[in-house]
CSV table of C-alpha atoms and ligand atoms in Angstrom, one decimal:
chain,number,residue,atom,x,y,z
A,1,MET,CA,238.4,77.1,39.2
A,2,ASN,CA,238.5,76.7,43.0
A,3,LEU,CA,235.1,76.6,44.6
A,4,LYS,CA,234.5,77.1,48.3
A,5,ILE,CA,231.1,75.8,49.1
A,6,ALA,CA,229.3,75.9,52.5
A,7,VAL,CA,227.2,72.7,52.7
A,8,LEU,CA,224.2,73.1,55.1
A,9,PRO,CA,222.2,69.8,55.0
A,10,GLY,CA,219.7,70.7,57.8
A,11,ASP,CA,216.9,68.5,58.9
A,12,TYR,CA,214.9,65.3,58.1
A,13,ILE,CA,215.3,64.6,54.3
A,14,GLY,CA,217.9,67.5,54.0
A,15,PRO,CA,220.9,65.3,54.8
A,16,GLU,CA,219.6,62.4,52.6
A,17,VAL,CA,219.2,64.5,49.5
A,18,MET,CA,222.5,66.4,50.2
A,19,GLU,CA,224.4,63.1,50.5
A,20,ALA,CA,222.8,62.0,47.2
A,21,THR,CA,223.9,65.3,45.5
A,22,LEU,CA,227.5,65.8,46.5
A,23,PRO,CA,229.0,62.9,44.5
A,24,ILE,CA,227.2,64.2,41.4
A,25,LEU,CA,228.5,67.7,42.0
A,26,GLU,CA,232.0,66.4,42.7
A,27,LYS,CA,232.1,64.2,39.6
A,28,THR,CA,231.0,67.0,37.3
A,29,LEU,CA,233.6,69.4,38.8
A,30,LYS,CA,236.4,66.9,38.6
A,31,LYS,CA,235.6,66.1,35.0
A,32,HIS,CA,236.0,69.7,34.1
A,33,GLY,CA,239.2,70.2,36.0
A,34,HIS,CA,237.8,72.2,38.9
A,35,GLU,CA,238.4,71.6,42.6
A,36,ALA,CA,235.9,72.2,45.4
A,37,GLU,CA,236.2,72.5,49.1
A,38,TYR,CA,233.1,71.5,51.0
A,39,SER,CA,232.5,72.8,54.5
A,40,VAL,CA,229.6,70.9,56.1
A,41,CYS,CA,227.9,72.8,58.9
A,42,PRO,CA,224.8,72.3,61.1
A,43,VAL,CA,221.8,74.5,60.5
A,44,GLY,CA,218.2,74.6,61.6
A,45,GLY,CA,217.1,71.9,64.0
A,46,ALA,CA,220.5,70.3,63.5
A,47,GLY,CA,222.1,73.5,64.7
A,48,ILE,CA,219.8,73.6,67.8
A,49,ASP,CA,220.8,70.0,68.6
A,50,ALA,CA,224.5,70.5,68.1
A,51,CYS,CA,225.1,74.1,69.4
A,52,GLY,CA,221.8,75.2,70.9
A,53,GLU,CA,221.2,77.7,68.0
A,54,PRO,CA,219.4,77.3,64.7
A,55,LEU,CA,222.2,79.4,63.0
A,56,PRO,CA,225.4,78.7,65.0
A,57,ALA,CA,228.0,81.5,64.8
A,58,GLU,CA,230.5,79.0,63.3
A,59,THR,CA,228.1,78.1,60.5
A,60,LEU,CA,227.5,81.7,59.7
A,61,ALA,CA,231.3,82.3,59.7
A,62,THR,CA,231.8,79.4,57.3
A,63,CYS,CA,229.1,80.8,55.0
A,64,ARG,CA,230.9,84.2,55.0
A,65,ALA,CA,234.2,82.5,54.0
A,66,SER,CA,232.5,80.6,51.1
A,67,ASP,CA,231.5,81.5,47.6
A,68,ALA,CA,228.1,80.0,47.8
A,69,ILE,CA,225.8,78.0,50.2
A,70,LEU,CA,224.3,74.7,49.2
A,71,PHE,CA,221.3,74.3,51.5
A,72,GLY,CA,219.2,71.3,52.3
A,73,SER,CA,216.0,72.0,54.2
A,74,VAL,CA,215.2,72.9,57.8
A,75,GLY,CA,212.4,72.5,60.4
A,76,GLY,CA,210.0,69.9,61.5
A,77,PRO,CA,208.0,68.6,64.5
A,78,LYS,CA,211.1,67.8,66.6
A,79,TRP,CA,211.6,71.6,67.3
A,80,ALA,CA,207.9,72.6,67.4
A,81,ASN,CA,208.3,73.6,71.1
A,82,VAL,CA,211.3,75.8,70.6
A,83,PRO,CA,210.5,79.6,71.0
A,84,ARG,CA,209.2,81.0,67.7
A,85,ASP,CA,212.2,83.1,67.0
A,86,LYS,CA,214.6,80.2,67.5
A,87,GLN,CA,212.6,77.8,65.3
A,88,PRO,CA,214.6,76.5,62.3
A,89,GLU,CA,212.8,78.6,59.6
A,90,ARG,CA,212.6,81.9,61.5
A,91,GLY,CA,215.9,81.4,63.3
A,92,ALA,CA,218.1,80.1,60.4
A,93,LEU,CA,216.6,80.5,56.9
A,94,LEU,CA,215.2,84.0,57.2
A,95,PRO,CA,218.3,85.4,58.9
A,96,LEU,CA,220.6,83.8,56.3
A,97,ARG,CA,218.5,85.5,53.5
A,98,LYS,CA,218.7,88.8,55.3
A,99,THR,CA,222.3,88.7,56.4
A,100,PHE,CA,223.5,88.0,52.9
A,101,GLU,CA,220.9,90.2,51.3
A,102,LEU,CA,219.6,87.3,49.1
A,103,PHE,CA,217.0,89.5,47.5
A,104,ALA,CA,216.3,87.5,44.4
A,105,ASN,CA,214.7,84.1,44.6
A,106,VAL,CA,214.7,82.3,41.2
A,107,ARG,CA,212.5,79.2,40.9
A,108,PRO,CA,212.4,77.5,37.5
A,109,GLY,CA,209.0,75.9,36.8
A,110,LEU,CA,209.7,73.4,34.2
A,111,LEU,CA,207.5,70.4,33.4
A,112,LEU,CA,209.7,67.8,31.8
A,113,PRO,CA,207.8,66.3,28.9
A,114,ALA,CA,208.4,62.8,30.4
A,115,LEU,CA,206.6,63.9,33.6
A,116,LYS,CA,203.5,65.3,32.0
A,117,GLU,CA,201.4,62.6,33.7
A,118,ALA,CA,202.8,63.7,37.1
A,119,SER,CA,201.1,67.1,36.9
A,120,PRO,CA,197.7,67.3,38.6
A,121,LEU,CA,196.5,69.2,35.6
A,122,ALA,CA,194.7,67.5,32.7
A,123,ALA,CA,196.8,67.2,29.6
A,124,THR,CA,194.4,69.5,27.8
A,125,ARG,CA,195.4,72.3,30.1
A,126,ILE,CA,199.1,72.0,29.2
A,127,PRO,CA,199.2,71.2,25.5
A,128,ASN,CA,202.7,72.9,25.2
A,129,GLY,CA,204.0,72.0,28.6
A,130,ILE,CA,205.2,74.5,31.2
A,131,ASP,CA,208.5,76.4,31.1
A,132,MET,CA,208.4,79.4,33.3
A,133,VAL,CA,210.5,81.0,36.0
A,134,CYS,CA,209.2,82.6,39.2
A,135,ILE,CA,211.3,85.6,40.3
A,136,ARG,CA,210.3,86.3,43.9
A,137,GLU,CA,211.6,89.3,46.0
A,138,LEU,CA,213.0,87.6,49.1
A,139,THR,CA,214.3,90.1,51.6
A,140,GLY,CA,211.5,92.7,51.9
A,141,GLY,CA,207.7,93.0,52.2
A,142,ILE,CA,205.6,91.5,55.0
A,143,TYR,CA,208.3,88.9,55.9
A,144,PHE,CA,210.6,91.5,57.3
A,145,GLY,CA,208.6,94.8,57.6
A,146,LYS,CA,208.4,96.5,61.0
A,147,PRO,CA,206.4,96.7,63.2
A,148,LYS,CA,206.0,93.0,63.5
A,149,GLN,CA,204.5,92.2,66.9
A,150,THR,CA,201.9,90.7,69.1
A,151,THR,CA,200.5,92.8,71.9
A,152,THR,CA,197.7,92.5,74.5
A,153,LEU,CA,195.4,95.5,74.4
A,154,ALA,CA,193.9,97.3,77.4
A,155,ASN,CA,190.6,95.4,77.0
A,156,GLY,CA,192.5,92.1,77.1
A,157,GLU,CA,192.2,91.4,73.4
A,158,VAL,CA,195.3,90.3,71.6
A,159,GLU,CA,196.4,92.1,68.5
A,160,ALA,CA,199.0,90.9,66.0
A,161,VAL,CA,200.6,93.2,63.3
A,162,ASP,CA,202.7,92.4,60.3
A,163,THR,CA,203.9,95.2,58.0
A,164,MET,CA,204.3,95.1,54.3
A,165,ARG,CA,206.9,97.6,53.3
A,166,TYR,CA,208.8,98.2,50.0
A,167,ARG,CA,211.2,100.8,48.7
A,168,THR,CA,211.9,101.8,45.1
A,169,SER,CA,215.4,100.5,45.3
A,170,GLU,CA,214.3,97.1,46.4
A,171,ILE,CA,211.8,96.9,43.5
A,172,LEU,CA,214.3,98.1,41.0
A,173,ARG,CA,217.0,95.5,41.7
A,174,ILE,CA,214.6,92.6,41.5
A,175,THR,CA,213.2,94.0,38.3
A,176,ASP,CA,216.7,94.0,36.9
A,177,VAL,CA,217.0,90.3,37.7
A,178,ALA,CA,213.7,89.6,36.0
A,179,ILE,CA,214.8,91.6,32.9
A,180,ALA,CA,218.1,89.7,32.6
A,181,THR,CA,216.2,86.4,33.1
A,182,ALA,CA,213.6,87.3,30.4
A,183,ARG,CA,216.3,88.4,28.0
A,184,ALA,CA,218.0,85.0,28.2
A,185,ARG,CA,214.7,83.3,27.2
A,186,GLU,CA,212.8,83.0,24.0
A,187,ARG,CA,209.6,84.8,24.8
A,188,LYS,CA,211.2,87.7,26.7
A,189,THR,CA,208.0,88.3,28.6
A,190,ILE,CA,207.6,89.4,32.2
A,191,CYS,CA,204.3,89.1,34.0
A,192,LEU,CA,204.2,91.4,37.1
A,193,VAL,CA,201.9,90.0,39.7
A,194,ASP,CA,200.6,92.3,42.5
A,195,LYS,CA,197.4,93.6,44.2
A,196,SER,CA,197.6,97.1,43.0
A,197,ASN,CA,193.8,97.6,43.2
A,198,VAL,CA,194.1,97.4,47.0
A,199,LEU,CA,197.7,97.7,48.4
A,200,GLU,CA,200.0,100.7,48.5
A,201,THR,CA,203.1,98.6,48.1
A,202,SER,CA,201.6,96.9,45.0
A,203,ALA,CA,200.7,100.3,43.4
A,204,LEU,CA,204.4,101.2,43.9
A,205,TRP,CA,205.6,98.0,42.4
A,206,ASN,CA,203.3,98.5,39.4
A,207,LYS,CA,204.5,102.1,38.8
A,208,VAL,CA,208.2,101.3,39.3
A,209,VAL,CA,208.3,98.1,37.3
A,210,SER,CA,206.3,99.6,34.4
A,211,GLU,CA,208.5,102.7,34.1
A,212,HIS,CA,211.8,100.8,34.6
A,213,VAL,CA,211.0,98.2,31.9
A,214,ALA,CA,209.7,100.9,29.5
A,215,ALA,CA,212.9,103.0,29.9
A,216,ASN,CA,215.5,100.3,30.1
A,217,ALA,CA,214.2,97.2,28.4
A,218,PRO,CA,212.1,98.0,25.4
A,219,ASP,CA,213.0,94.5,24.1
A,220,VAL,CA,211.2,92.9,27.0
A,221,LYS,CA,207.4,92.7,27.0
A,222,LEU,CA,205.7,93.4,30.3
A,223,THR,CA,202.2,92.2,31.2
A,224,HIS,CA,200.3,92.5,34.5
A,225,LEU,CA,198.0,90.3,36.6
A,226,LEU,CA,196.4,90.8,40.0
A,227,VAL,CA,197.5,88.1,42.3
A,228,ASP,CA,194.1,86.4,42.7
A,229,ASN,CA,193.7,86.2,38.9
A,230,ALA,CA,197.3,85.0,38.6
A,231,ALA,CA,196.6,82.1,41.0
A,232,MET,CA,193.7,81.1,38.8
A,233,GLN,CA,195.6,81.6,35.5
A,234,LEU,CA,198.3,79.3,36.8
A,235,VAL,CA,196.0,76.3,36.9
A,236,ALA,CA,193.8,77.4,34.0
A,237,ASN,CA,196.6,78.0,31.5
A,238,PRO,CA,200.1,77.8,33.0
A,239,GLY,CA,201.7,77.7,29.5
A,240,GLN,CA,201.1,81.4,29.1
A,241,PHE,CA,203.8,82.3,31.7
A,242,ASP,CA,207.4,83.0,30.9
A,243,VAL,CA,208.9,85.1,33.7
A,244,LEU,CA,206.6,85.8,36.7
A,245,LEU,CA,207.8,88.7,38.8
A,246,THR,CA,206.4,89.3,42.3
A,247,GLU,CA,206.9,90.4,45.9
A,248,ASN,CA,207.9,88.1,48.8
A,249,MET,CA,204.6,86.6,50.1
A,250,PHE,CA,202.8,86.4,46.8
A,251,GLY,CA,205.9,84.6,45.4
A,252,ASP,CA,205.9,82.2,48.3
A,253,ILE,CA,202.4,81.1,47.6
A,254,LEU,CA,202.5,81.1,43.8
A,255,SER,CA,205.8,79.2,43.6
A,256,ASP,CA,204.3,76.3,45.5
A,257,GLU,CA,201.4,76.3,43.2
A,258,MET,CA,203.8,76.4,40.2
A,259,ALA,CA,205.8,73.6,41.7
A,260,ILE,CA,202.9,71.2,42.0
A,261,ILE,CA,201.6,71.8,38.5
A,262,CYS,CA,205.1,71.0,37.3
A,263,GLY,CA,204.8,67.5,38.8
A,264,SER,CA,206.3,67.5,42.3
A,265,LEU,CA,207.9,69.8,44.8
A,266,GLY,CA,210.7,67.2,44.7
A,267,MET,CA,211.7,68.3,41.3
A,268,LEU,CA,211.9,72.0,41.9
A,269,SER,CA,215.2,73.8,42.6
A,270,SER,CA,215.8,77.3,43.7
A,271,ALA,CA,218.4,80.0,43.7
A,272,SER,CA,218.5,82.9,46.2
A,273,ILE,CA,220.9,85.4,44.8
A,274,GLY,CA,222.5,88.1,46.7
A,275,ALA,CA,223.6,91.7,46.2
A,276,GLN,CA,227.2,90.7,47.2
A,277,LYS,CA,229.8,89.2,44.9
A,278,ASN,CA,232.0,86.2,45.8
A,279,ARG,CA,235.7,85.7,45.2
A,280,HIS,CA,235.1,85.0,41.5
A,281,GLY,CA,233.1,88.1,40.9
A,282,PHE,CA,229.8,86.2,40.6
A,283,PRO,CA,226.8,86.8,43.0
A,284,PHE,CA,227.0,85.1,46.3
A,285,GLY,CA,223.9,82.8,46.6
A,286,LEU,CA,222.1,80.2,48.6
A,287,TYR,CA,220.8,77.2,46.6
A,288,GLU,CA,218.0,75.0,48.0
A,289,PRO,CA,215.2,72.7,47.0
A,290,SER,CA,211.9,74.5,47.0
A,291,GLY,CA,210.2,71.8,49.1
A,292,GLY,CA,210.5,71.4,52.8
A,293,SER,CA,212.2,68.9,55.1
A,294,ALA,CA,209.4,66.3,54.6
A,295,PRO,CA,209.5,64.7,58.0
A,296,ASP,CA,206.8,62.1,56.9
A,297,ILE,CA,209.2,60.4,54.5
A,298,ALA,CA,212.5,61.2,56.2
A,299,GLY,CA,214.9,58.3,56.9
A,300,GLN,CA,213.1,55.9,54.4
A,301,ASP,CA,215.2,56.5,51.3
A,302,LYS,CA,212.1,57.9,49.6
A,303,ALA,CA,212.8,61.5,49.0
A,304,ASN,CA,213.3,62.8,45.5
A,305,PRO,CA,216.9,64.1,45.3
A,306,CYS,CA,216.4,65.9,42.0
A,307,ALA,CA,215.5,69.3,43.5
A,308,GLN,CA,218.7,69.3,45.5
A,309,ILE,CA,220.8,68.0,42.5
A,310,LEU,CA,219.3,70.7,40.3
A,311,SER,CA,219.9,73.4,42.9
A,312,ALA,CA,223.6,72.4,42.8
A,313,ALA,CA,223.4,73.0,39.0
A,314,LEU,CA,221.9,76.5,39.6
A,315,MET,CA,224.7,77.2,42.0
A,316,LEU,CA,227.3,76.4,39.3
A,317,ARG,CA,225.5,78.6,36.9
A,318,HIS,CA,224.8,81.7,39.0
A,319,SER,CA,227.6,81.8,41.6
A,320,PHE,CA,230.4,80.4,39.4
A,321,GLY,CA,229.4,81.1,35.8
A,322,LEU,CA,229.9,77.4,35.0
A,323,ASN,CA,227.2,77.1,32.5
A,324,ALA,CA,228.3,74.0,30.7
A,325,GLU,CA,228.8,72.1,33.9
A,326,ALA,CA,225.4,73.2,35.1
A,327,ALA,CA,223.8,72.1,31.9
A,328,GLU,CA,225.5,68.7,32.1
A,329,ILE,CA,224.0,68.0,35.5
A,330,GLU,CA,220.6,69.1,34.3
A,331,ALA,CA,220.9,66.9,31.2
A,332,ALA,CA,221.9,63.9,33.4
A,333,VAL,CA,218.7,64.4,35.5
A,334,ARG,CA,216.6,64.6,32.4
A,335,ALA,CA,218.2,61.5,30.8
A,336,THR,CA,217.6,59.5,34.0
A,337,ILE,CA,213.9,60.5,34.2
A,338,ASP,CA,213.5,59.9,30.5
A,339,ALA,CA,214.9,56.4,31.0
A,340,GLY,CA,212.1,55.7,33.4
A,341,THR,CA,214.1,55.9,36.7
A,342,ARG,CA,211.9,57.9,39.1
A,343,THR,CA,211.2,58.3,42.8
A,344,ALA,CA,207.7,57.6,44.1
A,345,ASP,CA,206.5,61.2,43.9
A,346,VAL,CA,206.8,61.3,40.1
A,347,ALA,CA,206.4,57.6,39.3
A,348,PHE,CA,202.6,57.9,39.1
A,349,GLY,CA,201.9,54.2,40.0
A,350,GLY,CA,204.9,52.8,38.1
A,351,ASN,CA,208.0,51.3,39.6
A,352,ALA,CA,209.7,53.7,42.0
A,353,VAL,CA,213.3,53.7,43.1
A,354,GLY,CA,214.7,55.1,46.3
A,355,THR,CA,216.8,58.3,46.9
A,356,ARG,CA,220.1,56.5,46.6
A,357,GLU,CA,219.3,54.5,43.5
A,358,MET,CA,217.9,57.7,41.8
A,359,ALA,CA,221.1,59.5,42.6
A,360,ALA,CA,223.3,56.6,41.5
A,361,ALA,CA,221.5,56.6,38.1
A,362,VAL,CA,222.1,60.4,37.7
A,363,LEU,CA,225.7,60.0,38.7
A,364,LYS,CA,226.2,57.3,36.0
A,365,ASN,CA,224.8,59.8,33.4
A,366,ILE,CA,227.4,62.4,34.1
B,1,IPM,C1,210.1,79.0,51.0
B,1,IPM,C2,209.6,78.5,52.4
B,1,IPM,C3,210.0,79.6,53.4
B,1,IPM,C4,209.4,80.9,53.0
B,1,IPM,C5,209.7,79.2,54.8
B,1,IPM,C6,210.3,77.9,55.2
B,1,IPM,C7,210.1,80.3,55.8
B,1,IPM,O1,208.2,78.3,52.3
B,1,IPM,O2,211.3,79.1,50.8
B,1,IPM,O3,209.3,79.2,50.1
B,1,IPM,O4,208.2,81.2,53.4
B,1,IPM,O5,210.0,81.7,52.3
B,2,MG,MG1,207.3,78.5,50.4
C-alpha cells in the first residue's frame, strides 16, 4: 500500500515525540511491504513563526492531498499574546477539525496492567483494570455553535455568549461510530453521557441515541449517565465503562479525567475520524496524542512518546485498514513498558529513560 501522510509536529514537545515516532512507523510499514510519503508541515505556533499563520495555506493544501494527518501538539506561552482567533488551538486545531469534518474523536482509555501503580486511583478501585473508549463528538456543540461573541452592553457591562447546538444528523453519525466500536468489543455496551435533566441538546441526544440503538443495534446494550454522575463514576469505579459516548465539551473534560486514571496523559492516543474517505476508501483522519504541548518539559528529552506512537498505530488501523501493523506497534509499546523501560511520567519513582531512549527501545521491539 502507498500511504500519503501529512506530518504536523507543531510546538514544544510536538516535534520531539514526532521525531521519536516516525522511525517506528517507517520500520513497521517497510517490514510489511508498504511505502509511505511523509510531508512535514508547520502548524500552530510553528506556523505563525514560519508563515505568520497558525494554519498556513500550504499546510492545509498538503493535508488535503494526503490520506491522513499525523499531528503532534500545538500552543504554548510563546504565542499567548497573539490575537485569540490566531492562537494555535483556535487558529489551527479547531479549523482542521471543522474543515475535514472530523466529527468522531476516539480516545482509548487503557490502563496497562504493568502501569497500575501509575494510576492515581487506589488499586482497590481498579481490581480489573480499565479498558474503555471515549467517543466524543468533535465538530458540533458549544465549540462551534453560533452566536459566539463578546459584546459591550448599553450599561457598559460586557456579555459573552457561547451556543450549544446539535442536529439529529450529527448525533446519528457519532452514534454509528459508537455502535461499531462497541460491536468490536467484548462487553458491547455504550454509556451515553449527557445533561438531559437540564439541557435541550442533551434531551435530543438522549432521545436520538436511545431510538437509534434500539432500532439498529439490538445486540448493543445502552446505558445512561448524567455528566456530573459520570465524572464521579469515572473515579469511583472506572472498570464499569466500556464505550462512553458523549458530546464535544463533556467529552473534552471526561477524556482528560479518563487519561489520568489510566496512568498518564503521555500514554493516551487519539483518533479524530472524518466523514470523508481517503484514496484507499478508509476515513480521512487526524491522529494526535491527547495531551498538550507540555512547554514545561519541552526540549529536555523528557516527554513520553508513547501517546504519539500509539496515535500512529490508530492511524494505520482507521485510515488504512492496516490492523496487523497497528497491533504490532501497540504490542511493541506494551513489551517495552512490560520490560520496565519507562519515561518519568509513568516510572513512579523508578529509573526513568528519556524520550529518545524510550523510542529506541520500542523501535527494537518491532
Ligand atoms: C483536546 C484539547 C482541545 C479541545 C483544545 C487544545 C482546543 O483539549 O483535544 O481535548 O478542547 O478539544
Ligand atoms: Mg482536551
